[in-house]
CSV table of C-alpha atoms and ligand atoms in Angstrom, one decimal:
chain,number,residue,atom,x,y,z
P,5,MET,CA,115.3,31.3,45.3
P,6,VAL,CA,116.9,34.1,43.3
P,7,GLU,CA,113.9,36.5,42.9
P,8,LYS,CA,113.0,37.7,39.6
P,9,LEU,CA,114.3,40.7,37.3
P,10,SER,CA,112.9,43.0,35.3
P,11,VAL,CA,114.7,45.3,32.8
P,12,VAL,CA,114.3,49.0,32.1
P,13,LYS,CA,115.4,51.1,29.4
P,14,PHE,CA,115.4,54.7,29.5
P,15,GLY,CA,115.6,57.0,26.4
P,16,GLY,CA,117.6,59.7,25.4
P,17,SER,CA,115.1,62.0,27.0
P,18,SER,CA,114.9,60.4,30.1
P,19,VAL,CA,118.2,61.0,31.3
P,20,ARG,CA,117.6,64.7,30.4
P,21,ASP,CA,113.8,65.6,30.5
P,22,SER,CA,112.3,63.3,32.9
P,23,PHE,CA,115.2,62.0,34.9
P,24,TRP,CA,113.3,62.3,38.1
P,25,SER,CA,110.3,60.5,37.2
P,26,ALA,CA,112.8,57.9,35.4
P,27,LEU,CA,114.5,57.6,39.2
P,28,GLU,CA,111.2,56.8,41.0
P,29,LEU,CA,110.3,54.3,38.4
P,30,VAL,CA,113.8,52.5,38.9
P,31,ASP,CA,113.0,52.9,42.9
P,32,TYR,CA,109.5,51.4,42.8
P,33,LEU,CA,110.6,48.2,40.3
P,34,LEU,CA,113.5,48.0,43.0
P,35,GLU,CA,110.8,47.4,45.6
P,36,GLY,CA,109.3,43.8,44.0
P,37,SER,CA,112.4,42.6,42.1
P,38,ARG,CA,116.2,42.7,41.0
P,39,LEU,CA,116.7,45.6,37.7
P,40,VAL,CA,119.1,45.9,34.7
P,41,VAL,CA,118.5,49.4,33.6
P,42,VAL,CA,119.4,50.1,30.1
P,43,VAL,CA,119.8,53.2,28.3
P,44,SER,CA,120.2,55.0,25.3
P,45,ALA,CA,122.2,58.3,24.1
P,46,LEU,CA,120.3,61.5,25.2
P,47,ARG,CA,118.5,63.2,23.1
P,48,GLY,CA,120.1,64.3,19.9
P,49,VAL,CA,123.4,63.2,20.8
P,50,THR,CA,123.5,60.8,18.7
P,51,GLU,CA,122.8,62.6,15.2
P,52,LYS,CA,125.4,64.8,16.7
P,53,LEU,CA,127.6,61.7,17.0
P,54,LEU,CA,127.2,60.9,13.2
P,55,GLU,CA,127.4,64.2,11.8
P,56,LEU,CA,130.4,64.4,13.4
P,57,SER,CA,131.7,61.2,11.7
P,58,GLU,CA,130.7,62.9,8.3
P,59,ARG,CA,132.8,66.0,8.9
P,60,PRO,CA,134.9,65.8,11.9
P,61,GLU,CA,134.6,69.2,13.9
P,62,TRP,CA,135.9,70.8,16.0
P,63,GLU,CA,132.3,72.9,17.4
P,64,LEU,CA,130.7,70.0,16.7
P,65,PHE,CA,132.8,68.1,19.2
P,66,GLU,CA,133.2,71.0,22.1
P,67,SER,CA,129.1,71.1,22.0
P,68,ILE,CA,129.1,67.6,22.7
P,69,ALA,CA,131.6,67.6,25.3
P,70,LEU,CA,129.7,71.1,26.8
P,71,GLU,CA,125.7,68.9,27.0
P,72,HIS,CA,127.7,65.8,28.7
P,73,SER,CA,129.5,68.5,31.3
P,74,ARG,CA,127.0,70.0,32.5
P,75,ILE,CA,125.5,67.3,33.3
P,76,ALA,CA,128.6,65.1,34.7
P,77,ASP,CA,128.7,68.4,37.0
P,78,LYS,CA,125.5,68.6,38.0
P,79,LEU,CA,125.9,65.1,39.0
P,80,GLY,CA,129.4,65.1,40.3
P,81,ALA,CA,130.0,62.7,37.1
P,82,GLU,CA,133.7,61.9,35.6
P,83,VAL,CA,132.9,62.0,31.7
P,84,LYS,CA,136.7,63.6,31.3
P,85,PRO,CA,138.2,59.9,30.6
P,86,LEU,CA,135.5,59.3,27.5
P,87,LEU,CA,136.3,62.7,26.5
P,88,ASP,CA,139.2,62.6,26.0
P,89,GLU,CA,138.7,59.0,24.0
P,90,LEU,CA,136.0,60.9,22.0
P,91,GLU,CA,139.0,63.7,20.5
P,92,LYS,CA,141.5,61.8,20.0
P,93,ALA,CA,138.9,58.7,18.4
P,94,ILE,CA,137.7,62.2,15.9
P,95,LYS,CA,141.2,62.9,14.8
P,96,GLU,CA,141.5,60.0,13.4
P,97,ASN,CA,139.6,60.9,11.1
P,98,ARG,CA,138.7,57.1,9.1
P,99,HIS,CA,135.3,57.1,8.1
P,100,ASP,CA,134.9,53.2,7.2
P,101,PRO,CA,132.3,51.5,8.8
P,102,GLU,CA,134.2,50.2,11.5
P,103,TRP,CA,135.1,53.9,13.0
P,104,LYS,CA,131.6,55.5,12.7
P,105,ASP,CA,130.1,53.3,14.7
P,106,TYR,CA,133.6,53.5,17.4
P,107,ILE,CA,132.2,57.1,17.3
P,108,LEU,CA,128.6,56.0,17.4
P,109,SER,CA,129.2,54.1,20.7
P,110,PHE,CA,130.1,57.1,22.5
P,111,GLY,CA,126.5,58.9,23.2
P,112,GLU,CA,125.4,55.4,24.7
P,113,ARG,CA,128.3,55.7,27.5
P,114,PHE,CA,128.2,59.2,28.4
P,115,SER,CA,124.8,58.1,29.3
P,116,ALA,CA,125.7,55.1,31.5
P,117,VAL,CA,128.0,57.4,34.0
P,118,LEU,CA,125.5,60.3,34.5
P,119,PHE,CA,123.1,57.6,34.9
P,120,ALA,CA,124.7,54.9,37.2
P,121,LYS,CA,125.8,58.6,39.0
P,122,ALA,CA,121.9,59.8,39.9
P,123,LEU,CA,121.1,56.5,40.9
P,124,GLU,CA,124.0,56.2,43.3
P,125,ASN,CA,123.3,60.1,44.1
P,126,GLU,CA,119.5,58.9,45.4
P,127,GLY,CA,121.3,56.1,47.2
P,128,ILE,CA,121.2,53.3,45.2
P,129,PRO,CA,124.1,51.1,44.6
P,130,THR,CA,124.7,50.8,40.3
P,131,ILE,CA,127.4,49.8,38.0
P,132,PRO,CA,127.5,50.8,35.0
P,133,ILE,CA,128.2,48.7,32.6
P,134,ASP,CA,130.2,48.7,28.6
P,135,ALA,CA,127.8,46.2,26.3
P,136,ARG,CA,130.7,45.8,24.2
P,137,GLU,CA,131.9,43.5,27.4
P,138,ILE,CA,128.9,41.5,27.8
P,139,LEU,CA,127.5,41.5,24.5
P,140,THR,CA,129.0,39.5,21.4
P,141,LEU,CA,127.6,40.3,18.0
P,142,ARG,CA,127.6,39.2,14.8
P,143,GLY,CA,126.9,40.5,11.1
P,144,SER,CA,127.9,44.0,9.8
P,145,PHE,CA,129.2,47.5,11.4
P,146,GLY,CA,126.0,49.6,11.1
P,147,ASN,CA,123.5,47.1,11.8
P,148,ALA,CA,125.0,44.3,13.7
P,149,GLU,CA,122.8,41.7,15.7
P,150,ILE,CA,123.7,39.9,19.1
P,151,ASP,CA,124.9,36.4,19.2
P,152,PHE,CA,122.3,35.4,22.2
P,153,SER,CA,124.6,32.5,22.6
P,154,ALA,CA,127.9,33.3,22.4
P,155,SER,CA,126.4,36.7,25.0
P,156,LEU,CA,124.8,34.3,27.4
P,157,PRO,CA,127.5,33.0,29.9
P,158,ARG,CA,128.1,36.3,30.0
P,159,VAL,CA,124.9,38.3,30.8
P,160,ARG,CA,123.9,35.5,33.2
P,161,LYS,CA,126.9,37.1,35.2
P,162,LEU,CA,125.2,40.7,34.9
P,163,GLY,CA,122.6,39.1,36.2
P,164,GLU,CA,123.8,37.7,39.3
P,165,LEU,CA,125.4,41.3,39.8
P,166,ALA,CA,122.0,43.1,39.8
P,167,GLU,CA,121.5,40.6,43.4
P,168,LYS,CA,124.3,43.3,44.7
P,169,ALA,CA,123.9,46.4,42.0
P,170,VAL,CA,121.7,47.5,39.5
P,171,PRO,CA,124.2,47.2,36.0
P,172,VAL,CA,123.1,50.5,33.9
P,173,VAL,CA,124.2,49.1,30.6
P,174,THR,CA,125.0,51.3,27.1
P,175,GLY,CA,121.9,50.2,25.0
P,176,PHE,CA,122.8,49.5,20.8
P,177,ILE,CA,126.7,49.3,21.3
P,178,GLY,CA,128.4,45.6,21.4
P,179,ASN,CA,131.4,43.5,20.3
P,180,LEU,CA,131.9,42.1,16.8
P,181,ASN,CA,135.0,40.2,16.2
P,182,GLY,CA,136.7,42.8,19.4
P,183,LYS,CA,135.4,45.6,17.9
P,184,THR,CA,132.5,47.8,18.5
P,185,ALA,CA,129.8,47.8,16.8
P,186,THR,CA,126.6,49.1,16.7
P,187,LEU,CA,122.5,47.4,16.0
P,188,GLY,CA,121.0,49.7,14.1
P,189,ARG,CA,119.3,52.9,14.6
P,190,GLY,CA,117.1,52.8,17.9
P,191,GLY,CA,118.8,49.8,18.0
P,192,SER,CA,118.8,50.0,22.2
P,193,ASP,CA,115.1,48.5,22.7
P,194,TYR,CA,116.7,44.9,21.1
P,195,THR,CA,120.0,45.3,23.8
P,196,ALA,CA,117.0,45.6,26.5
P,197,SER,CA,114.5,42.9,25.4
P,198,ALA,CA,117.9,40.9,25.0
P,199,LEU,CA,119.1,40.8,27.9
P,200,GLY,CA,115.7,40.3,29.2
P,201,ALA,CA,114.9,37.0,27.1
P,202,MET,CA,118.4,36.3,28.2
P,203,LEU,CA,118.2,36.0,31.8
P,204,ASP,CA,114.0,35.2,31.5
P,205,ALA,CA,113.2,38.8,33.0
P,206,LYS,CA,109.6,38.9,34.4
P,207,GLY,CA,108.8,42.1,32.4
P,208,VAL,CA,111.0,44.3,29.5
P,209,LEU,CA,109.8,47.8,29.7
P,210,ILE,CA,111.0,50.6,27.1
P,211,MET,CA,110.6,54.2,29.0
P,212,SER,CA,110.5,56.9,25.8
P,213,ASP,CA,108.8,60.3,25.6
P,214,VAL,CA,106.5,59.0,23.9
P,215,LYS,CA,103.1,57.1,25.8
P,216,GLY,CA,102.9,53.7,23.9
P,217,ILE,CA,101.4,52.4,20.8
P,218,TYR,CA,98.8,53.9,19.0
P,219,THR,CA,95.9,52.6,17.1
P,220,ALA,CA,97.9,55.2,14.5
P,221,ASP,CA,100.8,56.8,14.2
P,222,PRO,CA,99.4,59.6,16.5
P,223,ARG,CA,101.9,62.4,15.2
P,224,LEU,CA,100.0,62.3,11.5
P,225,VAL,CA,96.1,60.9,13.2
P,226,PRO,CA,95.5,62.6,16.0
P,227,GLU,CA,92.4,60.6,16.8
P,228,ALA,CA,94.4,57.8,17.2
P,229,ARG,CA,93.8,56.2,20.9
P,230,LEU,CA,96.5,54.5,22.8
P,231,ILE,CA,96.1,50.5,23.2
P,232,HIS,CA,96.7,49.4,26.9
P,233,PHE,CA,96.9,45.4,25.9
P,234,LEU,CA,97.6,44.4,23.0
P,235,SER,CA,98.9,41.0,21.4
P,236,ARG,CA,101.9,40.1,21.3
P,237,GLU,CA,100.5,38.9,17.4
P,238,ARG,CA,99.2,42.1,16.5
P,239,ALA,CA,102.1,44.3,18.0
P,240,LEU,CA,104.7,42.0,15.5
P,241,LEU,CA,103.3,41.5,12.6
P,242,ALA,CA,102.2,46.0,13.1
P,243,ALA,CA,105.8,46.5,14.0
P,244,LYS,CA,106.5,44.3,10.6
P,245,LEU,CA,104.3,46.5,8.7
P,246,GLY,CA,106.4,49.6,9.6
P,247,MET,CA,104.6,50.5,13.3
P,248,LYS,CA,107.1,53.3,14.2
P,249,ALA,CA,107.2,52.6,18.0
P,250,LEU,CA,108.7,49.1,18.3
P,251,HIS,CA,111.1,47.3,15.3
P,252,PRO,CA,110.4,43.8,15.4
P,253,ARG,CA,113.7,42.5,16.6
P,254,THR,CA,112.9,43.9,20.0
P,255,ILE,CA,109.3,42.0,20.1
P,256,GLU,CA,110.9,38.5,18.4
P,257,PRO,CA,113.0,37.3,21.4
P,258,LEU,CA,110.9,38.2,24.1
P,259,GLY,CA,108.8,34.7,23.6
P,260,SER,CA,106.3,35.1,26.6
P,261,ILE,CA,107.8,37.6,28.8
P,262,PRO,CA,105.7,40.4,28.6
P,263,LEU,CA,106.7,44.0,27.2
P,264,ILE,CA,105.5,47.7,28.6
P,265,LEU,CA,106.0,50.4,26.3
P,266,GLY,CA,105.2,54.3,29.1
P,267,ARG,CA,106.5,57.5,29.0
P,268,THR,CA,108.9,58.1,31.8
P,269,GLU,CA,107.5,61.7,32.7
P,270,ASP,CA,103.7,59.6,33.6
P,271,TRP,CA,104.2,55.9,33.1
P,272,ARG,CA,101.4,54.4,35.0
P,273,LEU,CA,100.5,54.6,31.9
P,274,GLY,CA,101.9,53.0,29.1
P,275,THR,CA,100.8,50.2,27.1
P,276,LEU,CA,101.5,46.0,27.4
P,277,VAL,CA,102.0,43.5,24.9
P,278,SER,CA,101.6,40.2,25.9
P,279,ASP,CA,99.9,36.7,25.5
P,280,PHE,CA,96.7,38.2,26.6
P,281,GLY,CA,96.8,41.4,25.3
P,282,ASP,CA,93.5,42.4,23.0
P,283,ASP,CA,93.9,42.3,19.3
P,284,TRP,CA,93.2,46.3,18.1
P,285,PRO,CA,93.5,46.7,15.1
P,286,ILE,CA,96.6,49.3,14.4
P,287,ILE,CA,96.7,51.3,11.3
P,288,VAL,CA,100.5,51.5,10.1
P,289,HIS,CA,102.2,52.8,6.8
P,290,ARG,CA,105.9,52.6,5.2
P,291,VAL,CA,106.8,55.1,3.1
P,292,GLU,CA,108.3,54.4,-0.1
P,293,GLY,CA,109.6,57.4,-2.2
P,294,GLU,CA,106.9,58.8,-3.9
P,295,ARG,CA,103.9,56.6,-2.6
P,296,ALA,CA,102.9,54.7,0.7
P,297,ARG,CA,101.9,51.6,1.7
P,298,ILE,CA,99.3,51.9,5.0
P,299,SER,CA,98.5,49.2,6.2
P,300,ILE,CA,95.5,48.4,8.3
P,301,VAL,CA,96.3,44.5,10.6
P,302,GLY,CA,93.3,43.0,12.2
P,303,VAL,CA,91.2,44.1,9.3
P,304,GLU,CA,91.0,42.0,6.4
P,305,GLU,CA,88.0,44.3,4.0
P,306,LEU,CA,88.0,48.4,4.1
P,307,PRO,CA,84.3,48.5,2.3
P,308,GLY,CA,85.0,51.7,-0.3
P,309,TRP,CA,88.7,51.1,-0.3
P,310,LYS,CA,90.9,49.9,-2.8
P,311,GLY,CA,93.7,47.5,-1.5
P,312,VAL,CA,95.6,43.9,-1.4
P,313,LYS,CA,94.3,41.1,1.5
P,314,GLY,CA,97.6,40.4,2.7
P,315,ASN,CA,97.3,37.2,6.6
P,316,GLY,CA,95.9,39.0,8.9
P,317,TYR,CA,96.1,43.1,7.5
P,318,PHE,CA,94.7,44.9,5.0
P,319,SER,CA,97.2,47.4,2.8
P,320,ILE,CA,96.1,49.8,0.7
P,321,ALA,CA,99.0,52.1,-1.6
P,322,VAL,CA,98.1,55.8,-1.6
P,323,GLU,CA,100.2,59.0,-3.5
P,324,ARG,CA,103.2,60.2,-0.6
P,325,GLU,CA,101.1,63.8,-0.9
P,326,GLU,CA,97.0,61.0,0.7
P,327,LEU,CA,99.1,60.0,3.2
P,328,VAL,CA,97.9,62.3,6.4
P,329,PRO,CA,94.8,62.2,4.8
P,330,ALA,CA,93.9,58.7,4.0
P,331,LEU,CA,95.3,57.9,7.5
P,332,ARG,CA,92.9,60.1,8.9
P,333,GLU,CA,89.9,58.6,7.2
P,334,ILE,CA,91.1,55.4,7.2
P,335,HIS,CA,91.1,55.8,10.9
P,336,GLY,CA,87.9,57.8,11.0
P,337,VAL,CA,86.4,54.2,9.8
P,338,VAL,CA,87.9,51.6,10.9
P,339,PHE,CA,87.3,53.5,14.9
P,340,ASP,CA,84.2,54.9,14.9
P,341,GLU,CA,82.8,51.1,14.2
P,342,ASP,CA,84.1,49.9,16.7
P,343,PRO,CA,81.9,50.6,19.8
P,344,ARG,CA,85.0,49.4,22.8
P,345,SER,CA,87.3,52.1,23.8
P,346,CYS,CA,90.9,51.0,25.5
P,347,HIS,CA,90.2,51.1,29.4
P,348,HIS,CA,92.8,52.8,31.5
P,349,SER,CA,94.7,50.8,34.1
P,350,GLU,CA,97.4,50.2,36.4
P,351,LEU,CA,99.8,47.6,34.1
P,352,TRP,CA,102.7,48.4,36.4
P,353,ALA,CA,101.4,46.5,39.6
P,354,ARG,CA,101.4,43.1,36.8
P,355,VAL,CA,105.3,43.8,36.4
T,9,LIG,N1,121.4,55.8,20.3
T,9,LIG,C1,121.0,54.8,19.4
T,9,LIG,C2,119.9,56.1,18.0
T,9,LIG,O1,119.3,57.5,18.7
T,9,LIG,C3,119.6,54.0,19.4
T,9,LIG,C4,118.9,54.2,20.2
T,9,LIG,O2,118.3,55.5,20.8
T,9,LIG,O3,118.1,53.4,20.8
T,9,LIG,O4,119.6,55.3,16.8
T,10,LIG,MG1,118.2,57.6,20.1
């Protein structure tokens, strides 16, 4: 029987700042299964490409070229053909959504070439895959969705390919009626989960520079705690109500396939989202102009706070400038009363 497969997605900082940890994780995962790697653009590159699509200036192009050439030289990878193609593309100077998506696609395409070469250098056979060759999209430029049934035959072939080498697939992009389109910002997590779903993976791992899902946004609430085991239902509701760590689109296709979020640098600790996780309360927020909406998922009322009870959550509207103090105060109320503490464990043994 063919062994099961895992999908691991590396975010933009992994290829640059945590290369060795990423390679170590790949080695570890390869011991137990076939593997498909999905990569996003190097950190900050999509922003630069976006800027380039708004004002195609030579200096901007040069800085993108330099950034990738430096890494390519170190690895012995070849990015010249992609650079030439990008240079030609920006000269078209078209500014329509189709052209913009085409420009944005280069970030992931550079990354896949670099990451694949890095694995090769470690003696791991790889094959860089341009997702436009396997993922059929529908919808519109800038925010397309993956057409699972149309993509399935080619994705299955990818699974077969993974028996011989590790495919390194570009996240974020696909083929929309023969044209290059993107899945919306942050879309490479969705690429990974869609591939995981179509290949019936034993797990999907999303590796980035944040450890995982916290009880609130840790950049705003320093007391927020990392949640190690979280139920799928809870993760999905939190994502729908504004949690930044995951997009609902990433969770939805997975069915009962476990999803792990982790930081590339210390990948033994993270969040495992599965049918067997706990229903932790999670405090999420969404800024709406001058106001912000805080939702406490898993809590239906909060003594002393006026708000609206939803199905499985309680939400409170605040002025935008009150957001951070309100989040911290609510976090204190919700979690000081909760004596449970998050347990540390080796999530990775489960994948
Ligand atoms: N590089 C794309 C972005 O920054 C996709 C991703 O990172 O997932 O939005
Ligand atoms: Mg990115």
